[in-house]
Amino acid sequence: MSTTEGLSNEALEELAKYDTPTVCNVIELWNIRPRNVGFMNDTIKACFPKMPPMVGYALTSTFRSMAPPRSGDVYAGLDNQVAAFESLPGAPVVVYQDMDEPTASATFGEVMCSTYKAYGAKGIITSGAGRDLDQVEALDFPAFTNGAICAHGYCHTLAVNVPVTVGGIPIYPGDLLHGDLNGVTTIPHEIASEVADACKDLMKAEDIVLDYLKTGNLTPEGLGEARKELAAEVGKLGKRLRGE
């Protein structure tokens, strides 16, 4: 269970204005983790690439569907999950690790996603598959999966609010997640409140090169100068963020 103080809804909405690659670029400027960790690999893909970025705190669960649960019914885990939403520092993103190998059937469908959204969740991620994708898209509910499977098998939730592995990285209860059509990244809590403003500053710096490319007066030397200016601005931003 997370004890981290979360960002306000307004701050989460501000983060959602920026694409996930920009968020990843900004996180790198702090040098607080290696550049090759903290983001999900290409097994996790957006089901609805046109949807805007999803931002929220991980409500983690494990899942199986190859064989029936030893007790209870296939939807019993929903009660425990929505009850656990209150343990999070902010708006939830439901994160499932599918324990079946290979994936046997769909982790979620219309009923589950309708329930999650009604209780305030911002989206769902599973290392397994989804279904009812037309209906889930109509809910305007972001979803990330390793694919689609038409049936739910013996779907059941094994455990809630436990560490999971999804997309090649560990996800802990309460981790802050940011995802769009490019993929999903975690945002370290210790810098989360500064990331949105840093994204704005980084995009302003990148405009140096992008604006130059629009001038129509292009030379290799001019591009080199624009890139040097961009690098200098990014360097200054990184030093400011790191307190150097």
PDB file of C-alpha atoms in Angstrom:
ATOM      1  CA  MET A   1       0.000   0.000   0.000  1.00  0.00           C
ATOM      2  CA  SER A   2       1.389   3.395  -0.964  1.00  0.00           C
ATOM      3  CA  THR A   3       1.988   6.091   1.622  1.00  0.00           C
ATOM      4  CA  THR A   4       3.336   8.590  -0.926  1.00  0.00           C
ATOM      5  CA  GLU A   5       1.555  11.922  -1.046  1.00  0.00           C
ATOM      6  CA  GLY A   6       0.089  12.228  -4.507  1.00  0.00           C
ATOM      7  CA  LEU A   7      -0.245  15.093  -6.924  1.00  0.00           C
ATOM      8  CA  SER A   8      -3.484  17.051  -7.096  1.00  0.00           C
ATOM      9  CA  ASN A   9      -5.968  16.275  -9.841  1.00  0.00           C
ATOM     10  CA  GLU A  10      -4.983  19.573 -11.435  1.00  0.00           C
ATOM     11  CA  ALA A  11      -1.306  18.561 -11.453  1.00  0.00           C
ATOM     12  CA  LEU A  12      -2.151  15.176 -12.982  1.00  0.00           C
ATOM     13  CA  GLU A  13      -4.186  16.928 -15.679  1.00  0.00           C
ATOM     14  CA  GLU A  14      -1.208  19.197 -16.384  1.00  0.00           C
ATOM     15  CA  LEU A  15       1.021  16.128 -16.853  1.00  0.00           C
ATOM     16  CA  ALA A  16      -1.536  14.692 -19.264  1.00  0.00           C
ATOM     17  CA  LYS A  17      -0.963  17.652 -21.611  1.00  0.00           C
ATOM     18  CA  TYR A  18       2.419  16.225 -22.614  1.00  0.00           C
ATOM     19  CA  ASP A  19       3.237  13.111 -24.621  1.00  0.00           C
ATOM     20  CA  THR A  20       5.055  10.229 -22.955  1.00  0.00           C
ATOM     21  CA  PRO A  21       8.322  10.599 -24.942  1.00  0.00           C
ATOM     22  CA  THR A  22       8.640  14.190 -23.726  1.00  0.00           C
ATOM     23  CA  VAL A  23       8.058  13.006 -20.161  1.00  0.00           C
ATOM     24  CA  CYS A  24      10.771  10.366 -20.623  1.00  0.00           C
ATOM     25  CA  ASN A  25      13.197  12.961 -22.017  1.00  0.00           C
ATOM     26  CA  VAL A  26      12.593  15.213 -19.036  1.00  0.00           C
ATOM     27  CA  ILE A  27      13.063  12.411 -16.489  1.00  0.00           C
ATOM     28  CA  GLU A  28      16.496  11.746 -18.010  1.00  0.00           C
ATOM     29  CA  LEU A  29      17.593  15.302 -17.189  1.00  0.00           C
ATOM     30  CA  TRP A  30      17.489  14.571 -13.457  1.00  0.00           C
ATOM     31  CA  ASN A  31      19.960  11.655 -13.799  1.00  0.00           C
ATOM     32  CA  ILE A  32      18.140   9.828 -11.003  1.00  0.00           C
ATOM     33  CA  ARG A  33      17.893   6.483 -12.828  1.00  0.00           C
ATOM     34  CA  PRO A  34      19.613   4.814 -15.794  1.00  0.00           C
ATOM     35  CA  ARG A  35      18.162   5.783 -19.169  1.00  0.00           C
ATOM     36  CA  ASN A  36      17.274   2.190 -20.049  1.00  0.00           C
ATOM     37  CA  VAL A  37      14.942   1.526 -17.092  1.00  0.00           C
ATOM     38  CA  GLY A  38      11.573   2.756 -15.827  1.00  0.00           C
ATOM     39  CA  PHE A  39       9.525   2.368 -19.009  1.00  0.00           C
ATOM     40  CA  MET A  40       7.604  -0.597 -20.417  1.00  0.00           C
ATOM     41  CA  ASN A  41       8.905  -2.492 -23.432  1.00  0.00           C
ATOM     42  CA  ASP A  42       7.137  -2.968 -26.757  1.00  0.00           C
ATOM     43  CA  THR A  43       5.045  -5.897 -25.552  1.00  0.00           C
ATOM     44  CA  ILE A  44       2.682  -3.288 -24.090  1.00  0.00           C
ATOM     45  CA  LYS A  45       0.792  -1.330 -26.749  1.00  0.00           C
ATOM     46  CA  ALA A  46      -2.011   1.224 -26.672  1.00  0.00           C
ATOM     47  CA  CYS A  47      -5.320  -0.250 -27.798  1.00  0.00           C
ATOM     48  CA  PHE A  48      -6.578   3.223 -28.739  1.00  0.00           C
ATOM     49  CA  PRO A  49      -3.651   5.247 -30.108  1.00  0.00           C
ATOM     50  CA  LYS A  50      -5.769   8.360 -30.749  1.00  0.00           C
ATOM     51  CA  MET A  51      -6.597   8.818 -27.061  1.00  0.00           C
ATOM     52  CA  PRO A  52      -4.736  11.522 -25.119  1.00  0.00           C
ATOM     53  CA  PRO A  53      -2.105  10.599 -22.509  1.00  0.00           C
ATOM     54  CA  MET A  54      -3.207   8.597 -19.473  1.00  0.00           C
ATOM     55  CA  VAL A  55      -1.847   9.592 -16.051  1.00  0.00           C
ATOM     56  CA  GLY A  56      -2.538   7.975 -12.681  1.00  0.00           C
ATOM     57  CA  TYR A  57      -1.339   5.825  -9.802  1.00  0.00           C
ATOM     58  CA  ALA A  58      -0.967   2.064 -10.161  1.00  0.00           C
ATOM     59  CA  LEU A  59      -3.527  -0.229  -8.562  1.00  0.00           C
ATOM     60  CA  THR A  60      -1.673  -3.496  -9.117  1.00  0.00           C
ATOM     61  CA  SER A  61      -3.154  -6.980  -9.392  1.00  0.00           C
ATOM     62  CA  THR A  62      -2.260 -10.459 -10.599  1.00  0.00           C
ATOM     63  CA  PHE A  63      -4.499 -12.490 -12.897  1.00  0.00           C
ATOM     64  CA  ARG A  64      -5.114 -15.970 -14.272  1.00  0.00           C
ATOM     65  CA  SER A  65      -7.651 -17.399 -16.724  1.00  0.00           C
ATOM     66  CA  MET A  66      -6.298 -20.802 -17.793  1.00  0.00           C
ATOM     67  CA  ALA A  67      -8.100 -22.669 -14.976  1.00  0.00           C
ATOM     68  CA  PRO A  68     -11.047 -21.880 -12.653  1.00  0.00           C
ATOM     69  CA  PRO A  69     -10.402 -20.031  -9.379  1.00  0.00           C
ATOM     70  CA  ARG A  70     -10.234 -22.303  -6.356  1.00  0.00           C
ATOM     71  CA  SER A  71     -13.093 -20.368  -4.734  1.00  0.00           C
ATOM     72  CA  GLY A  72     -15.435 -17.476  -5.500  1.00  0.00           C
ATOM     73  CA  ASP A  73     -16.509 -16.202  -8.901  1.00  0.00           C
ATOM     74  CA  VAL A  74     -14.626 -14.662 -11.793  1.00  0.00           C
ATOM     75  CA  TYR A  75     -15.674 -11.086 -10.987  1.00  0.00           C
ATOM     76  CA  ALA A  76     -15.044 -11.200  -7.208  1.00  0.00           C
ATOM     77  CA  GLY A  77     -11.752  -9.325  -7.572  1.00  0.00           C
ATOM     78  CA  LEU A  78     -13.540  -6.174  -8.717  1.00  0.00           C
ATOM     79  CA  ASP A  79     -14.875  -5.506  -5.212  1.00  0.00           C
ATOM     80  CA  ASN A  80     -11.414  -5.722  -3.684  1.00  0.00           C
ATOM     81  CA  GLN A  81      -9.910  -3.546  -6.387  1.00  0.00           C
ATOM     82  CA  VAL A  82     -12.338  -0.649  -6.161  1.00  0.00           C
ATOM     83  CA  ALA A  83     -12.075  -0.796  -2.354  1.00  0.00           C
ATOM     84  CA  ALA A  84      -8.289  -0.518  -2.724  1.00  0.00           C
ATOM     85  CA  PHE A  85      -8.554   2.626  -4.876  1.00  0.00           C
ATOM     86  CA  GLU A  86      -8.732   4.625  -1.633  1.00  0.00           C
ATOM     87  CA  SER A  87      -5.256   3.411  -0.653  1.00  0.00           C
ATOM     88  CA  LEU A  88      -3.697   5.197  -3.622  1.00  0.00           C
ATOM     89  CA  PRO A  89      -2.287   8.733  -3.531  1.00  0.00           C
ATOM     90  CA  GLY A  90      -4.456   9.825  -6.475  1.00  0.00           C
ATOM     91  CA  ALA A  91      -6.499   8.764  -9.491  1.00  0.00           C
ATOM     92  CA  PRO A  92      -5.978   5.029 -10.217  1.00  0.00           C
ATOM     93  CA  VAL A  93      -4.649   3.201 -13.247  1.00  0.00           C
ATOM     94  CA  VAL A  94      -5.440  -0.520 -13.016  1.00  0.00           C
ATOM     95  CA  VAL A  95      -2.321  -2.610 -13.724  1.00  0.00           C
ATOM     96  CA  TYR A  96      -2.525  -6.379 -14.211  1.00  0.00           C
ATOM     97  CA  GLN A  97       0.204  -8.972 -14.494  1.00  0.00           C
ATOM     98  CA  ASP A  98      -1.210 -11.965 -16.371  1.00  0.00           C
ATOM     99  CA  MET A  99       0.425 -14.980 -14.723  1.00  0.00           C
ATOM    100  CA  ASP A 100      -0.531 -17.419 -17.511  1.00  0.00           C
ATOM    101  CA  GLU A 101       2.221 -18.183 -19.984  1.00  0.00           C
ATOM    102  CA  PRO A 102       1.277 -17.904 -22.759  1.00  0.00           C
ATOM    103  CA  THR A 103      -1.705 -15.587 -22.345  1.00  0.00           C
ATOM    104  CA  ALA A 104      -4.820 -17.744 -22.251  1.00  0.00           C
ATOM    105  CA  SER A 105      -7.651 -15.229 -22.618  1.00  0.00           C
ATOM    106  CA  ALA A 106      -8.677 -11.605 -22.039  1.00  0.00           C
ATOM    107  CA  THR A 107      -7.940  -9.831 -18.773  1.00  0.00           C
ATOM    108  CA  PHE A 108     -10.698  -7.263 -19.199  1.00  0.00           C
ATOM    109  CA  GLY A 109     -13.815  -6.343 -21.144  1.00  0.00           C
ATOM    110  CA  GLU A 110     -16.643  -3.837 -21.117  1.00  0.00           C
ATOM    111  CA  VAL A 111     -18.035  -4.677 -17.654  1.00  0.00           C
ATOM    112  CA  MET A 112     -14.716  -4.428 -15.852  1.00  0.00           C
ATOM    113  CA  CYS A 113     -13.656  -1.204 -17.575  1.00  0.00           C
ATOM    114  CA  SER A 114     -17.095   0.356 -17.014  1.00  0.00           C
ATOM    115  CA  THR A 115     -16.727  -0.472 -13.329  1.00  0.00           C
ATOM    116  CA  TYR A 116     -13.204   0.931 -13.070  1.00  0.00           C
ATOM    117  CA  LYS A 117     -14.152   4.162 -14.807  1.00  0.00           C
ATOM    118  CA  ALA A 118     -17.266   4.609 -12.642  1.00  0.00           C
ATOM    119  CA  TYR A 119     -15.027   4.453  -9.570  1.00  0.00           C
ATOM    120  CA  GLY A 120     -12.571   7.001 -10.932  1.00  0.00           C
ATOM    121  CA  ALA A 121      -9.880   4.967 -12.712  1.00  0.00           C
ATOM    122  CA  LYS A 122      -8.053   6.642 -15.597  1.00  0.00           C
ATOM    123  CA  GLY A 123      -7.156   3.531 -17.586  1.00  0.00           C
ATOM    124  CA  ILE A 124      -5.958  -0.061 -17.551  1.00  0.00           C
ATOM    125  CA  ILE A 125      -2.708  -1.843 -18.404  1.00  0.00           C
ATOM    126  CA  THR A 126      -2.269  -5.604 -18.640  1.00  0.00           C
ATOM    127  CA  SER A 127       0.602  -7.830 -19.671  1.00  0.00           C
ATOM    128  CA  GLY A 128      -2.167 -10.016 -21.095  1.00  0.00           C
ATOM    129  CA  ALA A 129      -4.956  -9.348 -23.583  1.00  0.00           C
ATOM    130  CA  GLY A 130      -8.173  -7.328 -23.739  1.00  0.00           C
ATOM    131  CA  ARG A 131     -11.542  -7.719 -25.426  1.00  0.00           C
ATOM    132  CA  ASP A 132     -14.758  -5.722 -26.068  1.00  0.00           C
ATOM    133  CA  LEU A 133     -12.414  -3.129 -27.509  1.00  0.00           C
ATOM    134  CA  ASP A 134     -15.106  -1.192 -29.408  1.00  0.00           C
ATOM    135  CA  GLN A 135     -17.125  -0.852 -26.215  1.00  0.00           C
ATOM    136  CA  VAL A 136     -14.114   0.092 -24.088  1.00  0.00           C
ATOM    137  CA  GLU A 137     -13.075   2.698 -26.643  1.00  0.00           C
ATOM    138  CA  ALA A 138     -16.595   4.140 -26.511  1.00  0.00           C
ATOM    139  CA  LEU A 139     -16.107   4.549 -22.753  1.00  0.00           C
ATOM    140  CA  ASP A 140     -13.112   6.797 -23.540  1.00  0.00           C
ATOM    141  CA  PHE A 141     -11.057   4.538 -21.285  1.00  0.00           C
ATOM    142  CA  PRO A 142      -7.378   4.123 -22.247  1.00  0.00           C
ATOM    143  CA  ALA A 143      -6.189   0.521 -22.379  1.00  0.00           C
ATOM    144  CA  PHE A 144      -2.764  -1.035 -22.927  1.00  0.00           C
ATOM    145  CA  THR A 145      -2.280  -4.754 -23.663  1.00  0.00           C
ATOM    146  CA  ASN A 146      -0.143  -7.336 -25.429  1.00  0.00           C
ATOM    147  CA  GLY A 147      -3.027  -8.023 -27.828  1.00  0.00           C
ATOM    148  CA  ALA A 148      -6.692  -8.993 -28.078  1.00  0.00           C
ATOM    149  CA  ILE A 149      -8.469 -12.289 -27.354  1.00  0.00           C
ATOM    150  CA  CYS A 150     -12.214 -12.743 -27.806  1.00  0.00           C
ATOM    151  CA  ALA A 151     -12.974 -14.887 -24.712  1.00  0.00           C
ATOM    152  CA  HIS A 152     -12.375 -14.385 -20.964  1.00  0.00           C
ATOM    153  CA  GLY A 153     -11.764 -18.007 -20.046  1.00  0.00           C
ATOM    154  CA  TYR A 154     -11.730 -18.546 -16.272  1.00  0.00           C
ATOM    155  CA  CYS A 155     -10.636 -14.970 -15.564  1.00  0.00           C
ATOM    156  CA  HIS A 156      -9.966 -14.194 -11.901  1.00  0.00           C
ATOM    157  CA  THR A 157      -7.878 -11.799  -9.861  1.00  0.00           C
ATOM    158  CA  LEU A 158      -5.385 -13.524  -7.569  1.00  0.00           C
ATOM    159  CA  ALA A 159      -4.034 -10.654  -5.453  1.00  0.00           C
ATOM    160  CA  VAL A 160      -4.478  -6.886  -5.198  1.00  0.00           C
ATOM    161  CA  ASN A 161      -1.929  -4.205  -4.261  1.00  0.00           C
ATOM    162  CA  VAL A 162       1.108  -6.434  -4.762  1.00  0.00           C
ATOM    163  CA  PRO A 163       4.263  -5.773  -6.793  1.00  0.00           C
ATOM    164  CA  VAL A 164       3.896  -6.938 -10.393  1.00  0.00           C
ATOM    165  CA  THR A 165       6.031  -7.134 -13.526  1.00  0.00           C
ATOM    166  CA  VAL A 166       4.490  -5.654 -16.675  1.00  0.00           C
ATOM    167  CA  GLY A 167       6.269  -4.719 -19.869  1.00  0.00           C
ATOM    168  CA  GLY A 168       9.580  -5.878 -18.468  1.00  0.00           C
ATOM    169  CA  ILE A 169       9.639  -3.583 -15.427  1.00  0.00           C
ATOM    170  CA  PRO A 170       8.467  -3.874 -11.817  1.00  0.00           C
ATOM    171  CA  ILE A 171       5.389  -1.849 -10.937  1.00  0.00           C
ATOM    172  CA  TYR A 172       4.606  -1.231  -7.284  1.00  0.00           C
ATOM    173  CA  PRO A 173       1.288  -0.160  -5.774  1.00  0.00           C
ATOM    174  CA  GLY A 174       1.014   3.618  -6.042  1.00  0.00           C
ATOM    175  CA  ASP A 175       3.627   4.086  -8.784  1.00  0.00           C
ATOM    176  CA  LEU A 176       2.864   7.121 -10.949  1.00  0.00           C
ATOM    177  CA  LEU A 177       2.311   6.113 -14.593  1.00  0.00           C
ATOM    178  CA  HIS A 178       2.155   8.094 -17.829  1.00  0.00           C
ATOM    179  CA  GLY A 179       1.134   6.405 -21.076  1.00  0.00           C
ATOM    180  CA  ASP A 180       0.092   7.158 -24.636  1.00  0.00           C
ATOM    181  CA  LEU A 181       0.410   5.615 -28.103  1.00  0.00           C
ATOM    182  CA  ASN A 182       4.211   5.605 -27.658  1.00  0.00           C
ATOM    183  CA  GLY A 183       4.182   3.426 -24.527  1.00  0.00           C
ATOM    184  CA  VAL A 184       4.093   3.685 -20.741  1.00  0.00           C
ATOM    185  CA  THR A 185       6.628   5.103 -18.281  1.00  0.00           C
ATOM    186  CA  THR A 186       6.824   5.459 -14.531  1.00  0.00           C
ATOM    187  CA  ILE A 187       7.513   8.906 -13.066  1.00  0.00           C
ATOM    188  CA  PRO A 188       9.632   8.948  -9.895  1.00  0.00           C
ATOM    189  CA  HIS A 189       7.641  10.437  -7.037  1.00  0.00           C
ATOM    190  CA  GLU A 190      10.463  12.713  -5.923  1.00  0.00           C
ATOM    191  CA  ILE A 191      10.365  14.718  -9.157  1.00  0.00           C
ATOM    192  CA  ALA A 192       6.707  14.285 -10.142  1.00  0.00           C
ATOM    193  CA  SER A 193       5.613  17.775  -9.127  1.00  0.00           C
ATOM    194  CA  GLU A 194       8.248  19.357 -11.391  1.00  0.00           C
ATOM    195  CA  VAL A 195       7.884  17.240 -14.513  1.00  0.00           C
ATOM    196  CA  ALA A 196       5.066  19.165 -16.226  1.00  0.00           C
ATOM    197  CA  ASP A 197       6.861  22.530 -16.019  1.00  0.00           C
ATOM    198  CA  ALA A 198      10.072  20.882 -17.195  1.00  0.00           C
ATOM    199  CA  CYS A 199       8.219  19.421 -20.194  1.00  0.00           C
ATOM    200  CA  LYS A 200       7.099  22.917 -21.139  1.00  0.00           C
ATOM    201  CA  ASP A 201      10.675  24.207 -20.916  1.00  0.00           C
ATOM    202  CA  LEU A 202      12.080  21.286 -22.897  1.00  0.00           C
ATOM    203  CA  MET A 203       9.554  21.763 -25.692  1.00  0.00           C
ATOM    204  CA  LYS A 204      10.457  25.443 -25.832  1.00  0.00           C
ATOM    205  CA  ALA A 205      14.118  24.461 -26.239  1.00  0.00           C
ATOM    206  CA  GLU A 206      13.284  21.946 -28.977  1.00  0.00           C
ATOM    207  CA  ASP A 207      11.456  24.707 -30.848  1.00  0.00           C
ATOM    208  CA  ILE A 208      14.863  26.231 -31.592  1.00  0.00           C
ATOM    209  CA  VAL A 209      15.580  23.471 -34.115  1.00  0.00           C
ATOM    210  CA  LEU A 210      11.966  22.990 -35.218  1.00  0.00           C
ATOM    211  CA  ASP A 211      11.550  26.706 -35.928  1.00  0.00           C
ATOM    212  CA  TYR A 212      14.818  26.788 -37.848  1.00  0.00           C
ATOM    213  CA  LEU A 213      13.611  23.938 -40.056  1.00  0.00           C
ATOM    214  CA  LYS A 214      10.542  26.001 -40.969  1.00  0.00           C
ATOM    215  CA  THR A 215      12.535  29.006 -42.196  1.00  0.00           C
ATOM    216  CA  GLY A 216      13.154  27.552 -45.647  1.00  0.00           C
ATOM    217  CA  ASN A 217      16.665  29.030 -45.548  1.00  0.00           C
ATOM    218  CA  LEU A 218      18.392  25.804 -44.610  1.00  0.00           C
ATOM    219  CA  THR A 219      22.105  25.069 -44.570  1.00  0.00           C
ATOM    220  CA  PRO A 220      24.150  22.422 -42.756  1.00  0.00           C
ATOM    221  CA  GLU A 221      25.878  25.203 -40.859  1.00  0.00           C
ATOM    222  CA  GLY A 222      22.587  26.736 -39.813  1.00  0.00           C
ATOM    223  CA  LEU A 223      21.317  23.394 -38.575  1.00  0.00           C
ATOM    224  CA  GLY A 224      24.520  22.899 -36.629  1.00  0.00           C
ATOM    225  CA  GLU A 225      24.118  26.264 -34.920  1.00  0.00           C
ATOM    226  CA  ALA A 226      20.486  25.564 -34.063  1.00  0.00           C
ATOM    227  CA  ARG A 227      21.415  22.183 -32.601  1.00  0.00           C
ATOM    228  CA  LYS A 228      24.189  23.736 -30.522  1.00  0.00           C
ATOM    229  CA  GLU A 229      21.746  26.292 -29.156  1.00  0.00           C
ATOM    230  CA  LEU A 230      19.261  23.523 -28.348  1.00  0.00           C
ATOM    231  CA  ALA A 231      21.943  21.484 -26.572  1.00  0.00           C
ATOM    232  CA  ALA A 232      22.970  24.521 -24.530  1.00  0.00           C
ATOM    233  CA  GLU A 233      19.379  25.199 -23.441  1.00  0.00           C
ATOM    234  CA  VAL A 234      18.783  21.539 -22.528  1.00  0.00           C
ATOM    235  CA  GLY A 235      22.043  21.534 -20.581  1.00  0.00           C
ATOM    236  CA  LYS A 236      20.954  24.600 -18.615  1.00  0.00           C
ATOM    237  CA  LEU A 237      17.554  23.039 -17.946  1.00  0.00           C
ATOM    238  CA  GLY A 238      19.155  19.840 -16.657  1.00  0.00           C
ATOM    239  CA  LYS A 239      21.461  21.759 -14.312  1.00  0.00           C
ATOM    240  CA  ARG A 240      18.525  23.744 -12.963  1.00  0.00           C
ATOM    241  CA  LEU A 241      16.454  20.630 -12.361  1.00  0.00           C
ATOM    242  CA  ARG A 242      19.363  18.919 -10.586  1.00  0.00           C
ATOM    243  CA  GLY A 243      20.058  22.004  -8.482  1.00  0.00           C
ATOM    244  CA  GLU A 244      23.590  22.424  -9.834  1.00  0.00           C
TER     245      GLU A 244
END
